[in-house]
Short mmCIF file of C-alpha atoms in Angstrom, two decimals:
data_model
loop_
_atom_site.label_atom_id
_atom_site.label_comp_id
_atom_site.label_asym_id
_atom_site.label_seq_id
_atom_site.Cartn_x
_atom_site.Cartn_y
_atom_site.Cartn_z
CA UNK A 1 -20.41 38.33 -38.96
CA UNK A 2 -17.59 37.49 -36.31
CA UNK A 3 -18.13 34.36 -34.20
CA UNK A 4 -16.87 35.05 -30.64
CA UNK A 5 -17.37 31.67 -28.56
CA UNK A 6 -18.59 29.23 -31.30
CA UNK A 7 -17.03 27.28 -34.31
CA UNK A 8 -17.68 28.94 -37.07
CA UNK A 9 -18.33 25.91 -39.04
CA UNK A 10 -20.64 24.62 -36.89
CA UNK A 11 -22.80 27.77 -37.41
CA UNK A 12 -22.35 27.05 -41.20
CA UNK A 13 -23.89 24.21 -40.86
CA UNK A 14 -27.19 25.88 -38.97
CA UNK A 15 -27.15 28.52 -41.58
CA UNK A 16 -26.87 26.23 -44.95
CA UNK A 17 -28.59 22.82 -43.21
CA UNK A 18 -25.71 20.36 -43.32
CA UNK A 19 -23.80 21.78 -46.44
CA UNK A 20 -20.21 24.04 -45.43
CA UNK A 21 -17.29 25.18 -46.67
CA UNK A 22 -13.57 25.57 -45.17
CA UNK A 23 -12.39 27.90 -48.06
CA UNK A 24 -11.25 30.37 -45.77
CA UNK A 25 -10.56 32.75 -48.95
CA UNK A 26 -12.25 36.09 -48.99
CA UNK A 27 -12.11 36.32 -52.65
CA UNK A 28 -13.70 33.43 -52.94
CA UNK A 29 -17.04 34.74 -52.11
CA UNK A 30 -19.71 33.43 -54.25
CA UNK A 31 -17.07 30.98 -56.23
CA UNK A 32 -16.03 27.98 -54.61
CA UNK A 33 -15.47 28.97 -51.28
CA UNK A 34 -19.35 29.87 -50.69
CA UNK A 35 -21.79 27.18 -50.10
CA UNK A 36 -25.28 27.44 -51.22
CA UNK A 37 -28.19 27.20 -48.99
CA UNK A 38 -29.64 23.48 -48.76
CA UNK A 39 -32.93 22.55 -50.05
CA UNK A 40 -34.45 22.25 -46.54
CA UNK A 41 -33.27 22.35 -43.00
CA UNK A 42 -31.25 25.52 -43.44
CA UNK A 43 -31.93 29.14 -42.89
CA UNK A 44 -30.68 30.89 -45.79
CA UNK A 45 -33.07 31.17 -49.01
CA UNK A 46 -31.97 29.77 -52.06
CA UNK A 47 -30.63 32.64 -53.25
CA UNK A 48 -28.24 32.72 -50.30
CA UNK A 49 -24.67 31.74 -49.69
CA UNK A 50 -22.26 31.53 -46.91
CA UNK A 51 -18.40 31.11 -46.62
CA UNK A 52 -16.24 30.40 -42.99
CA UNK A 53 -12.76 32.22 -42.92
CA UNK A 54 -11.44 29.90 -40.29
CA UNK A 55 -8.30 31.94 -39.79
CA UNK A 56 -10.13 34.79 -37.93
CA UNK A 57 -13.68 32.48 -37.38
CA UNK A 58 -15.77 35.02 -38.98
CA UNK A 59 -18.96 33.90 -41.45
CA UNK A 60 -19.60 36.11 -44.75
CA UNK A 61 -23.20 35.51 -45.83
CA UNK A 62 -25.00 36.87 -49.11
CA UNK A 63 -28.90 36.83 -48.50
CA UNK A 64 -32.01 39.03 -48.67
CA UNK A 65 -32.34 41.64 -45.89
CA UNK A 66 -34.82 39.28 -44.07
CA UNK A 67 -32.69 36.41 -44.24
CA UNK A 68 -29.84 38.21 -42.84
CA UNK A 69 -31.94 39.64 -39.78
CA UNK A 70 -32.72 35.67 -39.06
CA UNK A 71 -29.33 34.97 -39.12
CA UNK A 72 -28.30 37.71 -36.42
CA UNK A 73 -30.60 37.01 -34.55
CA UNK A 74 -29.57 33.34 -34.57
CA UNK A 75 -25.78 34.14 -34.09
CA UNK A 76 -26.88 36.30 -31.18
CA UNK A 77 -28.45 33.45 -29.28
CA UNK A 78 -26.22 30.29 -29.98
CA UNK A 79 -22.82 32.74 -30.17
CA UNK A 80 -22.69 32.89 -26.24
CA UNK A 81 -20.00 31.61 -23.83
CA UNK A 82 -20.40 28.33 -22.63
CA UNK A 83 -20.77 28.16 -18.76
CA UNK A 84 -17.77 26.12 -16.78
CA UNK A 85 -17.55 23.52 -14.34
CA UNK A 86 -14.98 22.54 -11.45
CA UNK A 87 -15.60 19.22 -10.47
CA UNK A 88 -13.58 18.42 -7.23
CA UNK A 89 -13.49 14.64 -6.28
CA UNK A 90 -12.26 13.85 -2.63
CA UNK A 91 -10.97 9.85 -1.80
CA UNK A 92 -10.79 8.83 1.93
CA UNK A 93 -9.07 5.96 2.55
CA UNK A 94 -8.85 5.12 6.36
CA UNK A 95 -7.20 1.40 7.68
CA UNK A 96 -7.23 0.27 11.10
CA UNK A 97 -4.95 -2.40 12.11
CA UNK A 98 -4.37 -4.60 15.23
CA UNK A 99 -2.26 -7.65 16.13
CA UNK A 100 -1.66 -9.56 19.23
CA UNK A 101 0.77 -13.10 19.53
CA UNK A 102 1.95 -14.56 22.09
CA UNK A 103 4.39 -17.23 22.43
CA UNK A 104 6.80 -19.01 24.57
CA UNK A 105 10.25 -20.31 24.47
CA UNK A 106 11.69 -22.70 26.94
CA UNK A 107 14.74 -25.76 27.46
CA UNK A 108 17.65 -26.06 28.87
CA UNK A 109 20.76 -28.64 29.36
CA UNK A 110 22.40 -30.91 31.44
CA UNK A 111 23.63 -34.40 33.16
CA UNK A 112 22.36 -36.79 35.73
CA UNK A 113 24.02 -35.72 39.26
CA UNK A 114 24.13 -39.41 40.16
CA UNK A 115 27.39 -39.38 37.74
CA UNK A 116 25.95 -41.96 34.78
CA UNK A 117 26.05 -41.31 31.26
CA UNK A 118 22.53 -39.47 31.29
CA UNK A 119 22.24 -36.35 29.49
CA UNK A 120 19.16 -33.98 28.77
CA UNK A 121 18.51 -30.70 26.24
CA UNK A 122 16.67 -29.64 23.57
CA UNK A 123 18.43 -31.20 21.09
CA UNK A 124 20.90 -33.55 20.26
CA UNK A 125 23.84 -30.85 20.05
CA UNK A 126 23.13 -29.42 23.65
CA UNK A 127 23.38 -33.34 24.85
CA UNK A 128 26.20 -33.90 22.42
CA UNK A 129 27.63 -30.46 24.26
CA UNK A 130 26.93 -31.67 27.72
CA UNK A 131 28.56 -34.39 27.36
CA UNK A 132 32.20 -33.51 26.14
CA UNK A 133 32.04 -30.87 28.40
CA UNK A 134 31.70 -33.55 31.11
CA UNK A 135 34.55 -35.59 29.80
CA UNK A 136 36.61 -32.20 29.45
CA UNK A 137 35.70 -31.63 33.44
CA UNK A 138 36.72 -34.97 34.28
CA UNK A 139 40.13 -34.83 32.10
CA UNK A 140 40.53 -31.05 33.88
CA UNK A 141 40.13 -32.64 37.26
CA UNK A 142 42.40 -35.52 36.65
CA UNK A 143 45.32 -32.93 35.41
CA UNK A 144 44.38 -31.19 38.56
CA UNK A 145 45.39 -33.94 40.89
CA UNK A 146 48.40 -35.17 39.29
CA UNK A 147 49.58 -31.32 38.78
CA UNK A 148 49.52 -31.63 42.92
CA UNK A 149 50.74 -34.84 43.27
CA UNK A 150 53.82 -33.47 41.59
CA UNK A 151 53.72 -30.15 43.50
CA UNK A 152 53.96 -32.34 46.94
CA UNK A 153 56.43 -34.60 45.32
CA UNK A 154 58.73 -31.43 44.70
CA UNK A 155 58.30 -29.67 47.69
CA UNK A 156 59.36 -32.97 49.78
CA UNK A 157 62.53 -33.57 47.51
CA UNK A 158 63.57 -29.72 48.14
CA UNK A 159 63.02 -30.24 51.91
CA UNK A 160 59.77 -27.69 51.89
CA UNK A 161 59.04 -26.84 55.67
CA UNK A 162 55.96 -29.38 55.79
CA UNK A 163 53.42 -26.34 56.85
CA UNK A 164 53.69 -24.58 52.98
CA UNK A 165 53.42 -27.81 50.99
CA UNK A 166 49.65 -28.34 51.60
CA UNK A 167 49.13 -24.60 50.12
CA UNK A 168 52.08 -25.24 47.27
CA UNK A 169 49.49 -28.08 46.44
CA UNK A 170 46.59 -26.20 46.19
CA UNK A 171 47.96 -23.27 43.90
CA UNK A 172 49.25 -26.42 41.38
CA UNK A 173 45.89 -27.52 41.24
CA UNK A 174 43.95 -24.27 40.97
CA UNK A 175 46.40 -23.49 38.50
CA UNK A 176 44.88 -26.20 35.78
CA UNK A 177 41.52 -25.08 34.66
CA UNK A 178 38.39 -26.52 34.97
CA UNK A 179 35.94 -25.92 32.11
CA UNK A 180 32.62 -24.67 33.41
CA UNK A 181 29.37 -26.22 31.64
CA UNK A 182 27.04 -23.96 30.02
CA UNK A 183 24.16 -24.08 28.29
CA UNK A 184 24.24 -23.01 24.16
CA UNK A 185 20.68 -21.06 23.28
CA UNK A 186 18.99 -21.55 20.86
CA UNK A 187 20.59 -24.95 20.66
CA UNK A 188 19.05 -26.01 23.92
CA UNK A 189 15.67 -24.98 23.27
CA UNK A 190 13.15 -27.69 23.29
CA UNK A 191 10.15 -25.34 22.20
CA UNK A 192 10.84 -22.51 20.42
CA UNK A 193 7.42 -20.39 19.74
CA UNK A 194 8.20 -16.96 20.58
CA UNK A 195 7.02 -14.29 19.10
CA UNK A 196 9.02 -13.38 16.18
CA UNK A 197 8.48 -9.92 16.06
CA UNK A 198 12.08 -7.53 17.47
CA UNK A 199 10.28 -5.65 19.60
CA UNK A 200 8.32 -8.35 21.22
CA UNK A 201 8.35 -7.70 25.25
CA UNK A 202 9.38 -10.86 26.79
CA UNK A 203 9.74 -12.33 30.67
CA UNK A 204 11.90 -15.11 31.37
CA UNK A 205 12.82 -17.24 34.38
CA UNK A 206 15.19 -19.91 35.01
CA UNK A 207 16.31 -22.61 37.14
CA UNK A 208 20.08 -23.76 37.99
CA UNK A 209 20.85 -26.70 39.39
CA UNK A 210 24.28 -28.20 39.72
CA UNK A 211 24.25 -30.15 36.56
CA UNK A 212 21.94 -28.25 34.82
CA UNK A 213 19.80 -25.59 33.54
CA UNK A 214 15.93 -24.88 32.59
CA UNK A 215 15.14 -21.75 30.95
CA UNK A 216 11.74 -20.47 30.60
CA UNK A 217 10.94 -17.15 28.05
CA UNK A 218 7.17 -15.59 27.55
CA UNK A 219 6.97 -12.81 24.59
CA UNK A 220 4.19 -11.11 23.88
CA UNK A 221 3.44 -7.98 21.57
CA UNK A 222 0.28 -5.74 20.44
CA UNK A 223 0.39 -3.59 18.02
CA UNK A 224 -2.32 -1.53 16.54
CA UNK A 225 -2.18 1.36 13.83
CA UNK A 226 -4.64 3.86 12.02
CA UNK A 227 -3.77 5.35 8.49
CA UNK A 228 -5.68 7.42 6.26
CA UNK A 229 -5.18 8.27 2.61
CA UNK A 230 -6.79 11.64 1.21
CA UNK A 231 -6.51 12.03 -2.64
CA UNK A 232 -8.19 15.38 -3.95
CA UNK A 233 -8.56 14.95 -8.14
CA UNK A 234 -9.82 18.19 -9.14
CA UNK A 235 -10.46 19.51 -12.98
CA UNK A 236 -12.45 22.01 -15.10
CA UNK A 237 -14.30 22.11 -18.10
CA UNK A 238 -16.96 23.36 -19.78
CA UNK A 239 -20.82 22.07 -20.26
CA UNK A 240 -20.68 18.95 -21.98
CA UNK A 241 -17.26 18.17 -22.62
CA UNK A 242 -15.62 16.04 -21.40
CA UNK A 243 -12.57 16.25 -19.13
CA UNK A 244 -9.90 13.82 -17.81
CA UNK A 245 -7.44 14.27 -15.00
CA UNK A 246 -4.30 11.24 -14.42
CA UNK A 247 -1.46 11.41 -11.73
CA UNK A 248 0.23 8.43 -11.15
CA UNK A 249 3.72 6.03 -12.19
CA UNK A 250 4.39 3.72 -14.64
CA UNK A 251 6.45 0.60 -13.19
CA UNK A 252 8.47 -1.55 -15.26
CA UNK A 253 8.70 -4.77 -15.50
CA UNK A 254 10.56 -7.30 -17.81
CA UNK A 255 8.53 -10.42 -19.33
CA UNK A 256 9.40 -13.05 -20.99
CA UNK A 257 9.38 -12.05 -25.39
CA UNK A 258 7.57 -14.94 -27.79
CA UNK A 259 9.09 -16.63 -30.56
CA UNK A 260 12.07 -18.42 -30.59
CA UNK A 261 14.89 -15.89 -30.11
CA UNK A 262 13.82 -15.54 -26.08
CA UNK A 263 15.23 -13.16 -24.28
CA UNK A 264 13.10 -10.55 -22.26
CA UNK A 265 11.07 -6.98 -23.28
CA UNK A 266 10.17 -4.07 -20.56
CA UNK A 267 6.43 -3.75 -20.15
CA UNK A 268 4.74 -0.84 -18.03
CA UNK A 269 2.03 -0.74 -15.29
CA UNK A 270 0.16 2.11 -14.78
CA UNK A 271 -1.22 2.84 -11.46
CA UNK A 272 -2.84 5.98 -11.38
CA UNK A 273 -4.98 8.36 -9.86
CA UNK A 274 -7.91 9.50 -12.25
CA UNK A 275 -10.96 11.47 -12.63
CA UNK A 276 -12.91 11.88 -15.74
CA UNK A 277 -16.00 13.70 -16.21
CA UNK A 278 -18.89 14.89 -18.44
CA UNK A 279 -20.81 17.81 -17.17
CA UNK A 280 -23.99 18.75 -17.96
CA UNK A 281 -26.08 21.89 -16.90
CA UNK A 282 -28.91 21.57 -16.25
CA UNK A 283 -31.69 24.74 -16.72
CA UNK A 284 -32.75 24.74 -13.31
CA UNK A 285 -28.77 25.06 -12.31
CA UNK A 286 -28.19 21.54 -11.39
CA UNK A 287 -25.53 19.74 -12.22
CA UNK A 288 -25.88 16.17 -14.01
CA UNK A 289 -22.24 14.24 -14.25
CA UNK A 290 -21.44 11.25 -15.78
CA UNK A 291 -18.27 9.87 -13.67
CA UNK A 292 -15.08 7.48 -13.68
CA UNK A 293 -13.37 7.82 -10.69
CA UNK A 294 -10.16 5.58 -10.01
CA UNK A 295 -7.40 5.29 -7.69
CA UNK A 296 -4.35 2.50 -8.19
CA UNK A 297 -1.49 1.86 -5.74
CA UNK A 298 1.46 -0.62 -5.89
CA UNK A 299 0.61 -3.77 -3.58
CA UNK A 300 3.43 -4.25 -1.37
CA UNK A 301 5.77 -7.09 -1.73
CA UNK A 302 4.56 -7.87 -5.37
CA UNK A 303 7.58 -9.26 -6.76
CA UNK A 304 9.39 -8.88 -10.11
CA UNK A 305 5.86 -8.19 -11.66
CA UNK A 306 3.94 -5.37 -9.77
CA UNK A 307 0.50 -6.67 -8.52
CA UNK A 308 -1.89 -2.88 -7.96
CA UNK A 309 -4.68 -2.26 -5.76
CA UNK A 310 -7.12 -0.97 -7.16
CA UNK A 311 -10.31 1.15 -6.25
CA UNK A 312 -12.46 2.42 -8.90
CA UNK A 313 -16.33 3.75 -9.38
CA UNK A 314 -18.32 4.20 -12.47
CA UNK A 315 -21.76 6.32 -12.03
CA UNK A 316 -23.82 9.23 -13.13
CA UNK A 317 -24.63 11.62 -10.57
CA UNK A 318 -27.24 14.81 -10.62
CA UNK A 319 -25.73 16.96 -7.61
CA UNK A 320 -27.25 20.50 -6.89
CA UNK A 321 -24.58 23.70 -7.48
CA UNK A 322 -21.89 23.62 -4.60
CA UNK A 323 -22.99 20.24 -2.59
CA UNK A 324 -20.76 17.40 -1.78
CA UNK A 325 -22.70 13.93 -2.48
CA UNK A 326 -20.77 10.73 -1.67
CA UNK A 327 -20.62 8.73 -4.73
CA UNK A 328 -19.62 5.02 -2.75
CA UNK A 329 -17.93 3.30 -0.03
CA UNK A 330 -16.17 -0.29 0.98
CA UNK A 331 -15.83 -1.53 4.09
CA UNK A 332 -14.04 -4.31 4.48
CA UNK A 333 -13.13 -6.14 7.79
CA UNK A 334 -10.64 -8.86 8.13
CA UNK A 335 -9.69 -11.18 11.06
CA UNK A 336 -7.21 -14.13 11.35
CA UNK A 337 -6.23 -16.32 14.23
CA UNK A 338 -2.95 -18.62 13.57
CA UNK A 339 -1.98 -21.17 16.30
CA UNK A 340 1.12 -23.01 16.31
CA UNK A 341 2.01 -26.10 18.67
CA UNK A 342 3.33 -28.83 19.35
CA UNK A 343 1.45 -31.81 18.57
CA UNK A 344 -0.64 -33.83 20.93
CA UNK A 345 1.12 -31.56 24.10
CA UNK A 346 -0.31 -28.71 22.71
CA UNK A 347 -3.60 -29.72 22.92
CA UNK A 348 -3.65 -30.64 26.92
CA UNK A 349 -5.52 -28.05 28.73
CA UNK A 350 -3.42 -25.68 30.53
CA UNK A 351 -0.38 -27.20 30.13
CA UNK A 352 -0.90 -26.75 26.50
CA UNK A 353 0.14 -23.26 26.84
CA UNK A 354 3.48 -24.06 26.87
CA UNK A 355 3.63 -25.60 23.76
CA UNK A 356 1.92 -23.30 21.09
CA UNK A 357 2.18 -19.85 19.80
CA UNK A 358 -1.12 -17.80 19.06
CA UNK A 359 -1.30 -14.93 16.35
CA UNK A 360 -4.43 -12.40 16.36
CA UNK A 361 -4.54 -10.00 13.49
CA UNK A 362 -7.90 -7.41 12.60
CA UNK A 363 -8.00 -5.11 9.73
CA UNK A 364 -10.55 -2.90 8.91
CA UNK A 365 -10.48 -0.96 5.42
CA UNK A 366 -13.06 2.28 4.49
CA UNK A 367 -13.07 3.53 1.50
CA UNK A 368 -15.44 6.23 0.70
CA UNK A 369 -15.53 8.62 -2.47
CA UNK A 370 -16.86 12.34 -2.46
CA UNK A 371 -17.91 14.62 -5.14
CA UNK A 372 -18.36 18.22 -5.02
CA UNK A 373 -19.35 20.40 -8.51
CA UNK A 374 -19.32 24.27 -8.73
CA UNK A 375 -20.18 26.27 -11.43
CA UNK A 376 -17.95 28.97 -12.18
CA UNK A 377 -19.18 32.46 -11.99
CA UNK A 378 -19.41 34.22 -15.42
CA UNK A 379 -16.36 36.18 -16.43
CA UNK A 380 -16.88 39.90 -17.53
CA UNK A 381 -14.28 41.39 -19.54
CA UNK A 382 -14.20 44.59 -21.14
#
């Protein structure tokens, strides 16, 4: 009797209840390769033997005639092709992100126009600054005069016609530089709170004075984003086996090896995308699944040792043939507000404002899993 679809050992085990044999000899019938019908549970009489040629999965049995009828008729019932399944899993992953900050940026530099010592800035180099550059101006303007002292002083002893000396002065003394001041940024900054974001839009204004400078700079910047991740696992299989589908990486990473000789080993990470699944048919033509569903992905800015996200659902499922069920979701919202200031100013109302930076951030994360079986249409071949 040829077995088409079945093991053939597995029907040996019908026919002689539990006893087989793997001879796989033809001329071994009725010697060792042929396995006499159990006591009980089988369906051959005790008279009868059976032997499996595994090589072309075909069953000899030696029996009565109405033994042998039993057994065809047997072989014609459980010898039948085993219906398929394509189980089609579909993860949606949408984020939704949104920032705002806003921050400010002001100082400035300079000297007291009543021509004392008195300096101002945002820090101790931009008063340091303002000050030699003062002394450098009054140096400057001190070269200056004497440079046209000596320019008059010349043009008398050449016997200059009186109406050029005045202008021979003045080129002598425009011809000694004075150093302009000017104010060093960021050095001069005495709050520095913008927003550090590039592509920040900012406004400034400013005031000049002659001895000095006060700069004022407001940045601001929203951003907002949408993403969303569709992963499609799909496998086949047959009734009641069980099926697994993986795509993914495997990151290395040293650690650190035990024992006393040190040094380091490479380790792997697996993060994956995977679907595994046991269908069962049911009579009515229903589908009953038993499911592990996962999806992995490399956390960004993890380090020397990979940290992986992770999303993963474990369930049984009884879905009709063709419909898509949802199997789980996560929603996840999350919303931070970080304020930076300057102590004690930043806290006075209104005026505050120019003293502190402010930092909105909301993220919203959906995660939803979809499962769709189909049973595949019976295959004629002739």
């Amino acid at each position: 009797m040829q077995v088409n679809y079945a093991d053939a050992n597995d029907i040996m085990l019908l026919l002689t209840g539990g006893a087989s044999s793997g001879g796989g000899d033809l001329a071994a019938l009725g010697g060792a390769g042929a396995a006499p019908a159990a006591s009980s549970g089988g369906i051959l009489s005790v008279r009868g033997t059976a032997t499996v040629d595994e090589r072309t999965n075909i069953i000899i049995v030696r029996d009565i005639e109405e033994k042998l009828e039993e057994v065809r008729a047997m072989l014609a019932r459980l010898d039948i092709a085993v219906r398929q399944v394509l189980i089609e899993a579909r993860i949606v992953n949408v984020s939704t992100n949104y920032g705002r900050d806003l921050g400010i940026r002001w100082g400035g530099a300079g000297s007291a126009s009543t021509g004392d010592n008195f300096r101002y800035g945002g820090s101790q180099s931009a008063t340091v600054h303002e000050a030699n550059e003062s002394v450098l101006r009054e140096i400057a303007i001190q070269d200056a005069l004497i440079a046209g002292d000596a320019a008059r002083i010349q043009a008398l002893q050449n016997g200059t016609d009186p109406s050029l000396i005045e202008s021979l002065v003045s080129q002598a003394i425009a011809g000694v530089p004075i150093p302009i001041a000017d104010v060093l940024f960021p050095d001069s900054l005495a709050v520095d709170l913008g927003v550090e974001n590039e592509s920040a839009t900012s406004f400034s204004i400013g005031y000049t004075g002659n001895n000095g400078l006060i700069e004022l700079e407001l940045s601001a910047l929203e951003s907002s984003g949408n993403g969303e991740v569709i992963a499609r696992p799909k496998v086949t299989t047959q009734d009641k086996v069980t099926a697994e589908i993986r795509s993914g990486v495997r990151i290395p990473y040293q650690s650190q090896a035990g024992g006393t000789a040190g040094g380091s080993t490479t380790e792997f990470e697996d993060a994956v995308l995977s679907l595994r699944v046991t269908p069962q048919i049911t009579p009515d033509g229903r589908i009953n699944m038993e499911l592990e569903i996962q999806q992995d992905s490399v956390a960004a800015g993890s380090g020397a040792i990979p940290a992986i996200n992770t999303n993963q659902v474990s369930t049984s499922a009884l879905v009709n043939n063709g419909e898509t069920i949802v199997l789980g979701g996560v929603f996840r919202e999350e919303s931070t507000t970080t304020e930076t200031k300057t102590p004690f100013l930043g806290d006075v109302p209104y005026l505050g404002r120019l003293f502190k930076r402010t930092e909105n951030a909301n993220r919203r994360t959906e995660l939803l899993i979809f499962i769709t079986p189909k049973i595949i249409a019976e295959i004629n071949i002739r």
